[in-house]
PDB file of C-alpha atoms in Angstrom:
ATOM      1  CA  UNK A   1    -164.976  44.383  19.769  1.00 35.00           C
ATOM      2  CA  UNK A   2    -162.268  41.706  19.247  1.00 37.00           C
ATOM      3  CA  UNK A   3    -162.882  38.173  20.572  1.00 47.00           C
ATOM      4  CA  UNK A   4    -161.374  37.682  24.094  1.00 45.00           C
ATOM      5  CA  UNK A   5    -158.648  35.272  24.012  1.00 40.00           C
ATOM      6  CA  UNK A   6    -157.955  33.229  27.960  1.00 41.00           C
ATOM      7  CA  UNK A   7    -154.056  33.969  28.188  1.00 38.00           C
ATOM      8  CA  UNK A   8    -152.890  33.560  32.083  1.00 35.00           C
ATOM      9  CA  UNK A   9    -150.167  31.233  33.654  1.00 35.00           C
ATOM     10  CA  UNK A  10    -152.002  27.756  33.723  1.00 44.00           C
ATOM     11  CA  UNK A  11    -153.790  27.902  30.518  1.00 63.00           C
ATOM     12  CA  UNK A  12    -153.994  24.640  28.373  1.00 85.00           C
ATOM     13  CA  UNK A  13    -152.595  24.585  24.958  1.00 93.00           C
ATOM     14  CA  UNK A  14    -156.186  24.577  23.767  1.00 95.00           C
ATOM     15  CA  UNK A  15    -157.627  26.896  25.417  1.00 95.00           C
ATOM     16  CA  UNK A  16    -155.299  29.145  24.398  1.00 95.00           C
ATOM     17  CA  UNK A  17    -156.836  28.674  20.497  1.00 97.00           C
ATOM     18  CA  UNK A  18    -160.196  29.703  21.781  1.00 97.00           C
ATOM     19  CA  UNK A  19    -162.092  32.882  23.719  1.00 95.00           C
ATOM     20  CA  UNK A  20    -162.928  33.252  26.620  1.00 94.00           C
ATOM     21  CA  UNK A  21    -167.020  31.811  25.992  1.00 95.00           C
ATOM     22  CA  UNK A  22    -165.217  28.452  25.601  1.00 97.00           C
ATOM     23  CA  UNK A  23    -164.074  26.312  28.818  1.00 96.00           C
ATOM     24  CA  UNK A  24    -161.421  24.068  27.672  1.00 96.00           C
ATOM     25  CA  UNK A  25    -159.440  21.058  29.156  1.00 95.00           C
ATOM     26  CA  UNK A  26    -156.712  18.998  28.388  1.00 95.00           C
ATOM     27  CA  UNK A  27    -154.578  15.969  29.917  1.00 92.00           C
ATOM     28  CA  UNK A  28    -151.466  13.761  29.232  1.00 87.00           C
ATOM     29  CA  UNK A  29    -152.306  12.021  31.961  1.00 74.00           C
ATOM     30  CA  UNK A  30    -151.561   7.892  31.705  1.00 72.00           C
ATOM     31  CA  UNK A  31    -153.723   6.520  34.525  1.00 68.00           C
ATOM     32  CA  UNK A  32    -156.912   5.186  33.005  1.00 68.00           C
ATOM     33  CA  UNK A  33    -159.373   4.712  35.795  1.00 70.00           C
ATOM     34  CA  UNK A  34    -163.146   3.141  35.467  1.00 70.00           C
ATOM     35  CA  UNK A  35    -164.173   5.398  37.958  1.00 73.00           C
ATOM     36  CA  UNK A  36    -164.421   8.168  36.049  1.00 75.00           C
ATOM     37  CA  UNK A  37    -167.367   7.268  34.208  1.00 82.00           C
ATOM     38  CA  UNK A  38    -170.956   7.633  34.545  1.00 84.00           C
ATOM     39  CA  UNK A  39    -172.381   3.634  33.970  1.00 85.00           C
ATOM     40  CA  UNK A  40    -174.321   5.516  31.262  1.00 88.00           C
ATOM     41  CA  UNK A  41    -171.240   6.091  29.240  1.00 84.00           C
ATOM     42  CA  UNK A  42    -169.184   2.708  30.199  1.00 82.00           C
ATOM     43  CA  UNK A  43    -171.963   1.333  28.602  1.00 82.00           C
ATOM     44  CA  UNK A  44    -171.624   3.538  25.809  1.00 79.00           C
ATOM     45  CA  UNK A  45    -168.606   2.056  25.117  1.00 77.00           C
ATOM     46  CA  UNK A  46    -168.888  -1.646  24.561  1.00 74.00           C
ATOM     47  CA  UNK A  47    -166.024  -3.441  24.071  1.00 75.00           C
ATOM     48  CA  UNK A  48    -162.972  -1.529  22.710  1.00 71.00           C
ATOM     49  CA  UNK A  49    -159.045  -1.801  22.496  1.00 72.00           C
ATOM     50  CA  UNK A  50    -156.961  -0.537  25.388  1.00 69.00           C
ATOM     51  CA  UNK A  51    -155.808   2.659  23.143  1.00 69.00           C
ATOM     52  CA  UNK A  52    -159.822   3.628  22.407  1.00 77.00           C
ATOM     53  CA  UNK A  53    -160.515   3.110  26.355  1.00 79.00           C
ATOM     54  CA  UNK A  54    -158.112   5.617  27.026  1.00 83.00           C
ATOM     55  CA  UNK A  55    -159.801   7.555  24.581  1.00 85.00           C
ATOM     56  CA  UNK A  56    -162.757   7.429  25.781  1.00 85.00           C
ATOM     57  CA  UNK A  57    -162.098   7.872  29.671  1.00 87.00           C
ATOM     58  CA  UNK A  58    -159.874  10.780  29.135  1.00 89.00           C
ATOM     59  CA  UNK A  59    -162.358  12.911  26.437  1.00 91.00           C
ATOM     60  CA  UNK A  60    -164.939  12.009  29.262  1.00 90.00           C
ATOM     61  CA  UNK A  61    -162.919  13.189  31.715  1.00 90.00           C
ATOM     62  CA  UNK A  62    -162.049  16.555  30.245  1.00 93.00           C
ATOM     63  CA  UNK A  63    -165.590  17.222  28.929  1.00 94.00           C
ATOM     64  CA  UNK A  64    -166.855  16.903  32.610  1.00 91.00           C
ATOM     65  CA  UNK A  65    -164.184  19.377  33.597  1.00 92.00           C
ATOM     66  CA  UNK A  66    -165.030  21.583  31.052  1.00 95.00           C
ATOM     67  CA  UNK A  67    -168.543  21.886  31.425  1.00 95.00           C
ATOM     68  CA  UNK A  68    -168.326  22.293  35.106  1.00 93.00           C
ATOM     69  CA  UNK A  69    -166.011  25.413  34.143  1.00 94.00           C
ATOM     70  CA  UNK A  70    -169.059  26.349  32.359  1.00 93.00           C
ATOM     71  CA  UNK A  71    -171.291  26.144  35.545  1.00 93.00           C
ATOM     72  CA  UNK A  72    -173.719  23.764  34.176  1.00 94.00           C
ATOM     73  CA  UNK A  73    -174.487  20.789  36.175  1.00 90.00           C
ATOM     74  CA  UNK A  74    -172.382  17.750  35.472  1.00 84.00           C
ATOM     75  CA  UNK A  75    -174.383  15.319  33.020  1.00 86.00           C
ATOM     76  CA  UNK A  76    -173.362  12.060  31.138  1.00 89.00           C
ATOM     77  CA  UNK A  77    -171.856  12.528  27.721  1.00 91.00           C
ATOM     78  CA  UNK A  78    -172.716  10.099  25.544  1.00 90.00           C
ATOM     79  CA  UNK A  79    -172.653   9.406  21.376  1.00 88.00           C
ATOM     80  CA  UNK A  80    -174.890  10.083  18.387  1.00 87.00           C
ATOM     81  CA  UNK A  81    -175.195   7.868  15.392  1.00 85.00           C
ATOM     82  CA  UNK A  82    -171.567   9.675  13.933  1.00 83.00           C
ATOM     83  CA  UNK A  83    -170.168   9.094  17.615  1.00 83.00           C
ATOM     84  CA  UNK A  84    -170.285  12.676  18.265  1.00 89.00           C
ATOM     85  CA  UNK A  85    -170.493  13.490  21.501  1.00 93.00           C
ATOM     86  CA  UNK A  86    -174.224  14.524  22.752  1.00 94.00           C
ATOM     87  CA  UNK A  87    -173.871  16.973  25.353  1.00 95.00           C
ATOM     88  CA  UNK A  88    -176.544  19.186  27.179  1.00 93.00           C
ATOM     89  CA  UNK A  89    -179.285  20.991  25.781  1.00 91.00           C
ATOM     90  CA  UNK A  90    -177.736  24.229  26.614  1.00 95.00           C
ATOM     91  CA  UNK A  91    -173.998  23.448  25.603  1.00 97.00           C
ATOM     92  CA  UNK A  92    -171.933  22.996  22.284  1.00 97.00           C
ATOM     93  CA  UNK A  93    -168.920  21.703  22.004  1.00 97.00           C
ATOM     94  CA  UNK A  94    -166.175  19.233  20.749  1.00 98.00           C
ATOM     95  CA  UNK A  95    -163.643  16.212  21.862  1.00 97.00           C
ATOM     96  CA  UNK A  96    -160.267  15.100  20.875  1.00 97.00           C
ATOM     97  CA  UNK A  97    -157.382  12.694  21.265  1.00 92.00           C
ATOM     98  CA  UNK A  98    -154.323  11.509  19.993  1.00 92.00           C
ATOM     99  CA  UNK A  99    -151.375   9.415  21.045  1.00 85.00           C
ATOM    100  CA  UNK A 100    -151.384  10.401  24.885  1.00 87.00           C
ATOM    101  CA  UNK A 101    -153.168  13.497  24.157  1.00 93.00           C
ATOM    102  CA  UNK A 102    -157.084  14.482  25.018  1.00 94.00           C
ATOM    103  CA  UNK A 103    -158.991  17.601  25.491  1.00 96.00           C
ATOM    104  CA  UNK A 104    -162.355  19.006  25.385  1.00 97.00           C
ATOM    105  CA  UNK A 105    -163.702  22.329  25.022  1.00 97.00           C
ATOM    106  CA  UNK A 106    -167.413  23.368  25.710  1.00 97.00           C
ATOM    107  CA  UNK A 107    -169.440  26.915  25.593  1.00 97.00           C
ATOM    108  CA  UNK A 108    -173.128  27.639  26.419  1.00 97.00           C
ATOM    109  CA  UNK A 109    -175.575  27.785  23.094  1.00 96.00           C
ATOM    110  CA  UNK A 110    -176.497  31.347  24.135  1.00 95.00           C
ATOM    111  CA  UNK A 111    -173.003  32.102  23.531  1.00 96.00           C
ATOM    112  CA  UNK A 112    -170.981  30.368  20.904  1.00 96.00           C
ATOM    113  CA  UNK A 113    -172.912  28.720  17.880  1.00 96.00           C
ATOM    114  CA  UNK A 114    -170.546  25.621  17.257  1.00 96.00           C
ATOM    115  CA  UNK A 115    -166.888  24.957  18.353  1.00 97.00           C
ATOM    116  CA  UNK A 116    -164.604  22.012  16.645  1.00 98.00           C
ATOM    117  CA  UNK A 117    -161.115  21.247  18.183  1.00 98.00           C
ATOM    118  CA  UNK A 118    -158.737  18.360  16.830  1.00 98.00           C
ATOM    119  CA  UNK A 119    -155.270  17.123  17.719  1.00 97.00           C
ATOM    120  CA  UNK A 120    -153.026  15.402  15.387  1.00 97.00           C
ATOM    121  CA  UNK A 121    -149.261  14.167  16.025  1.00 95.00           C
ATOM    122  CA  UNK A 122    -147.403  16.971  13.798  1.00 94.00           C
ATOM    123  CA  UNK A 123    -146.315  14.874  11.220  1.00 95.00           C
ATOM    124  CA  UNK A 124    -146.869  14.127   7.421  1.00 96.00           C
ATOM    125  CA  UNK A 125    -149.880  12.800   6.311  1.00 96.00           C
ATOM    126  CA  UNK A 126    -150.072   8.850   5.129  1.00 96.00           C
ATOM    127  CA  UNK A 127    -149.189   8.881   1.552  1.00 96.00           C
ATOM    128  CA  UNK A 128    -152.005   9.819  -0.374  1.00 96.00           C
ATOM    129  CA  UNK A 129    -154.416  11.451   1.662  1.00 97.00           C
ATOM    130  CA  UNK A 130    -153.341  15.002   1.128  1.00 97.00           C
ATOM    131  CA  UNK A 131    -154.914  14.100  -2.363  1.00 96.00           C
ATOM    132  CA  UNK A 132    -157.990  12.793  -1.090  1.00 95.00           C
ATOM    133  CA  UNK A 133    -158.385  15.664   1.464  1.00 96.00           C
ATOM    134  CA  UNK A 134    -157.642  18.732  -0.633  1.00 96.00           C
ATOM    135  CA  UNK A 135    -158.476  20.890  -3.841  1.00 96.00           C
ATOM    136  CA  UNK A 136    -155.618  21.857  -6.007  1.00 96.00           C
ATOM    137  CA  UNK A 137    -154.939  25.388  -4.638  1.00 96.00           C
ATOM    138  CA  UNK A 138    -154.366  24.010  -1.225  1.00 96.00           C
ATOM    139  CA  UNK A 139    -151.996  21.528  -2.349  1.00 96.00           C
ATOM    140  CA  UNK A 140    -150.146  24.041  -3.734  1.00 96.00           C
ATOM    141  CA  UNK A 141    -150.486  25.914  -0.749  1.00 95.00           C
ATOM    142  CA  UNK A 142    -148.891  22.933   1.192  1.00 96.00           C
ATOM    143  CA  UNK A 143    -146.077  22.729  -1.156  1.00 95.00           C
ATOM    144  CA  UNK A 144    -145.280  26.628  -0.555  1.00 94.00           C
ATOM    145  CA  UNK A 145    -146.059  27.037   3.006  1.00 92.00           C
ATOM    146  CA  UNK A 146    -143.395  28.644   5.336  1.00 88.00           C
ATOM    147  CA  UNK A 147    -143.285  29.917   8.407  1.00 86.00           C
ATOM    148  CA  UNK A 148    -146.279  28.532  10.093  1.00 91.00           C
ATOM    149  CA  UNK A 149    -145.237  27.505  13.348  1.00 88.00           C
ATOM    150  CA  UNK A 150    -145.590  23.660  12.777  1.00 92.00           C
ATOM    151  CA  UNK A 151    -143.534  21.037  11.104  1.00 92.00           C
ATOM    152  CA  UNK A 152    -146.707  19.692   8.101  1.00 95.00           C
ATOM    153  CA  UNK A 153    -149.038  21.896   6.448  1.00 96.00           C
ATOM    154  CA  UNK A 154    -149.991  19.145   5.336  1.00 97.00           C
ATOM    155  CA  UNK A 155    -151.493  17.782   8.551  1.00 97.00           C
ATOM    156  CA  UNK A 156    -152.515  20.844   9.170  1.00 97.00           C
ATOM    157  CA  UNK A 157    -154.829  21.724   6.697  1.00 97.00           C
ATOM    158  CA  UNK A 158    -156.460  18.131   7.878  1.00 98.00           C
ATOM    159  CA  UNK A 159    -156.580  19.043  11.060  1.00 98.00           C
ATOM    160  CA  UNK A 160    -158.261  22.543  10.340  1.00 98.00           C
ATOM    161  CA  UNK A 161    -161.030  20.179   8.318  1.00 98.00           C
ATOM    162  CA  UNK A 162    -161.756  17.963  10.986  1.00 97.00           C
ATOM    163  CA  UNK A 163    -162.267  20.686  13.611  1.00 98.00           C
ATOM    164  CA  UNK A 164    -164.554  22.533  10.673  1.00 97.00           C
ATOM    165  CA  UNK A 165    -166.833  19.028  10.431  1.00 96.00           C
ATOM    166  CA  UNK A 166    -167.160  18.929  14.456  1.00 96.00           C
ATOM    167  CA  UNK A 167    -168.601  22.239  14.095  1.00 96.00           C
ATOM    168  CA  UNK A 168    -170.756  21.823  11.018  1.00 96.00           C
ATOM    169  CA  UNK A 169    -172.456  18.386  12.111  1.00 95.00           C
ATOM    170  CA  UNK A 170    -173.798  18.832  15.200  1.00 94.00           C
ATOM    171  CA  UNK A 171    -175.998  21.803  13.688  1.00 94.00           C
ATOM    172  CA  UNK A 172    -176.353  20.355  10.066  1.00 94.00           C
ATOM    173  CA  UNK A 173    -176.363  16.968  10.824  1.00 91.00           C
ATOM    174  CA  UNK A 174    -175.065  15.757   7.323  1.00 92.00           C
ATOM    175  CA  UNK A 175    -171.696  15.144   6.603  1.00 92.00           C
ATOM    176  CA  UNK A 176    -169.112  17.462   5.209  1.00 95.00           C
ATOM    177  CA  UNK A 177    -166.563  16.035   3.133  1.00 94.00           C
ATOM    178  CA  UNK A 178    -163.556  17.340   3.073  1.00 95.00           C
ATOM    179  CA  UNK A 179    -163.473  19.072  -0.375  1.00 95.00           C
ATOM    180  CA  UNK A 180    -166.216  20.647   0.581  1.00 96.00           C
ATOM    181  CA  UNK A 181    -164.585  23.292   2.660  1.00 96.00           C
ATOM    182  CA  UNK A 182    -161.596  25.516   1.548  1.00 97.00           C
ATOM    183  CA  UNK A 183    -159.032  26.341   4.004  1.00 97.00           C
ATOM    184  CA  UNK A 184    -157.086  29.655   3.878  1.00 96.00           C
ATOM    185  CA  UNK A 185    -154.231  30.151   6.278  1.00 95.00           C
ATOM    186  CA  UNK A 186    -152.363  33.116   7.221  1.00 89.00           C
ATOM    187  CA  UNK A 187    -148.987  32.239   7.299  1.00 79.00           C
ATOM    188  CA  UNK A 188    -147.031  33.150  11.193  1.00 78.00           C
ATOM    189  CA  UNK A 189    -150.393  34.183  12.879  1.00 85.00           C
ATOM    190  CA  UNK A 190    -151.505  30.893  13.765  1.00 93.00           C
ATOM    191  CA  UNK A 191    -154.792  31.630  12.535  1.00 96.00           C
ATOM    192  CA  UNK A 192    -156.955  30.243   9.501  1.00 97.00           C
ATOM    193  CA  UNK A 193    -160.349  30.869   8.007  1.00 97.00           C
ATOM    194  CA  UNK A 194    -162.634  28.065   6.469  1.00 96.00           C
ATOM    195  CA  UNK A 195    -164.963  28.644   3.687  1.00 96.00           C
ATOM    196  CA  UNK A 196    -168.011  26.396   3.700  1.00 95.00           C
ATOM    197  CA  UNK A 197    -168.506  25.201  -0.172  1.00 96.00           C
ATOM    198  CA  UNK A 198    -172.308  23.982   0.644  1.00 95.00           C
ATOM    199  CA  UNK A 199    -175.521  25.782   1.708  1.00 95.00           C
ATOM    200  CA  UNK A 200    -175.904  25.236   5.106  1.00 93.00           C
ATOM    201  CA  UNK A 201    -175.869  26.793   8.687  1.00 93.00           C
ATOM    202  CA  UNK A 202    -172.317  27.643   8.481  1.00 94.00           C
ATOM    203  CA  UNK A 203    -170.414  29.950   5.647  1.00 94.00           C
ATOM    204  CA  UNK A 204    -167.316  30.321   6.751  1.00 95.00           C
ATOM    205  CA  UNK A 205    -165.507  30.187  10.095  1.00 95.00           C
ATOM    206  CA  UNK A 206    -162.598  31.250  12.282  1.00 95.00           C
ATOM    207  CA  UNK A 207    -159.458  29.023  13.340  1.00 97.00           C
ATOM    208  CA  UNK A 208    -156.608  29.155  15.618  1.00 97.00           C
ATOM    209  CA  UNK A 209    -153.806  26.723  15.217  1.00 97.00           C
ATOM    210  CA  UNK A 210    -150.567  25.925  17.134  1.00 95.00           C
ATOM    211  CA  UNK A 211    -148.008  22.651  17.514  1.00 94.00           C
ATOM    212  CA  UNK A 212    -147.412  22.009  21.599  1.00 92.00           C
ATOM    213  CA  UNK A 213    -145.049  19.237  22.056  1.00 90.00           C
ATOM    214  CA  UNK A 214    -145.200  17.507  19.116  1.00 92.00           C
ATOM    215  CA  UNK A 215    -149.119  17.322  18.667  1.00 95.00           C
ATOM    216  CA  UNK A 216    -150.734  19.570  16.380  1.00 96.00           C
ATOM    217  CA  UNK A 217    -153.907  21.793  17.537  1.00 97.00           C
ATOM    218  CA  UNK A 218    -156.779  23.359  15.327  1.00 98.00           C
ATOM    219  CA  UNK A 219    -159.923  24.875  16.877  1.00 98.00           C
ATOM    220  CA  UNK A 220    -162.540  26.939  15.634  1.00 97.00           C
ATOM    221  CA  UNK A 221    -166.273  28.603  16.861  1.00 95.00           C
ATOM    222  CA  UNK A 222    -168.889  29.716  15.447  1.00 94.00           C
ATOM    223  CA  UNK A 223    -171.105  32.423  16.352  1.00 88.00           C
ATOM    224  CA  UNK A 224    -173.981  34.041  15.308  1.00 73.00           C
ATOM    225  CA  UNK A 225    -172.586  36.611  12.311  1.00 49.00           C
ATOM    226  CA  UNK A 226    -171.025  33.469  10.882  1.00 51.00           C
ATOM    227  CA  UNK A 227    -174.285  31.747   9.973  1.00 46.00           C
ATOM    228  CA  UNK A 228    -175.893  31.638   6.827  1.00 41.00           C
TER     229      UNK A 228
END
C-alpha cells in the first residue's frame, strides 16, 4: 500500500513532505515568549544570542504541538551530547529552523523508525561547500539539474543530507558525514532517495522536498523495510 500523505486545507508546508504517522508543526511567528518553556529546557539553554533563543523557543514550541498531535503526554525536550533533541521513549522525531522559520515533526517508535526534516533559505551554498558536501556525480548532478521546483540544487542536496543525519544519529549514534550518503533526486516529483554508504541501521531512505516562500524543505522517515 502507498504511504499516506496529510493533504487538507490547513496543512503546514512540512507536513505536507511527510505521511500521515508523522505530526508536524511549523511557525513564522515573531513573538518570542519565556513562557513557553519548561524550566527544564530554559536551563537547557544557557546563555545564547537573541537569533538562537528564537531558535530554541520556537523548535520547543512546535515539538510540544506536535507531540500532543501524537497523543502522548506533553514532556520536556531537551539535548543530547550532538544537541539533538531527546524526546520520549516512545517518539522519534526531528527539529528545524532558519531565518524566521521553525518546525518540528514527531511519530510514535511503533510506527515510523526515524524521521529528519531541515529548512534552508533557497539559496546558493557559501562558496566552497558544495565541494566539501558532495561526491563528483552529484556535483555534476547540480550543474545539470532542471526542473526541480526550487531555485539551488545545490542547497538542496545539503539540505536532503542534513535531514538524512537527523535520521541516522539518533539510532546509530555516530556521525554521518556527508560523503557518506549519496543523494539521488528525481527531477519535478519533489521526491529523493538517499543511499547510506556505511553499515549501519539505515540503507537507504525516502525524501520529499519542496521550496515554500523562499525557504527550502527536505524530510525523510524511516521505517522498518528500510533497515539494514
Amino acid at each position: 500500500m502507498p504511504p499516506r500523505y496529510r493533504r487538507h486545507v490547513g496543512t503546514s508546508a512540512i507536513q505536507e513532505l511527510l505521511t500521515a504517522a508523522v505530526a508536524a508543526v511549523e511557525t513564522r511567528d515573531d513573538e518570542v515568549d519565556e513562557s513557553l518553556l519548561w524550566p527544564e529546557e530554559r536551563a537547557a539553554i544557557g546563555q545564547v544570542v537573541p537569533g538562537r533563543w528564537w531558535d530554541w523557543v520556537m523548535g520547543r514550541r512546535c515539538a510540544r504541538r506536535a507531540i500532543a498531535e501524537l497523543g502522548v503526554d506533553p514532556r520536556p525536550v531537551l539535548t543530547g551530547e550532538r544537541r539533538e533533541p531527546l524526546w520520549p521513549a516512545e517518539v522519534v522525531g526531528a527539529i528545524t529552523h532558519t531565518r524566521g522559520y521553525a518546525a518540528a515533526a514527531v511519530a510514535r517508535a511503533t510506527d515510523v523508525v526515524a524521521v529528519g526534516i531541515d529548512a534552508e533559505p533557497d539559496e546558493p551554498l557559501p562558496a566552497g561547500v558544495l565541494e566539501r558536501v558532495s561526491h563528483p556525480d552529484e556535483r555534476e548532478w547540480v550543474a545539470a539539474a532542471r526542473d526541480l521546483g526550487v531555485a539551488h540544487p545545490d542547497r538542496l542536496l545539503f539540505s536532503a543530507k542534513e535531514s538524512v543525519y537527523k535520521a541516522w544519529y539518533p539510532l546509530a549514534r555516530r556521525w554521518l558525514g556527508f560523503e557518506q550518503a549519496r543523494i539521488h533526486v528525481e527531477a519535478g516529483a519533489g521526491v529523493f532517495e538517499a543511499e547510506i554508504l556505511v553499515d549501519g541501521p539505515l540503507s537507504v531512505v525516502s525524501g520529499r522536498y519542496a521550496s515554500v516562500g523562499g525557504v527550502l524543505l527536505t524530510a525523510v522517515e524511516a521505517h522498518g523495510a528500510e533497515s539494514v
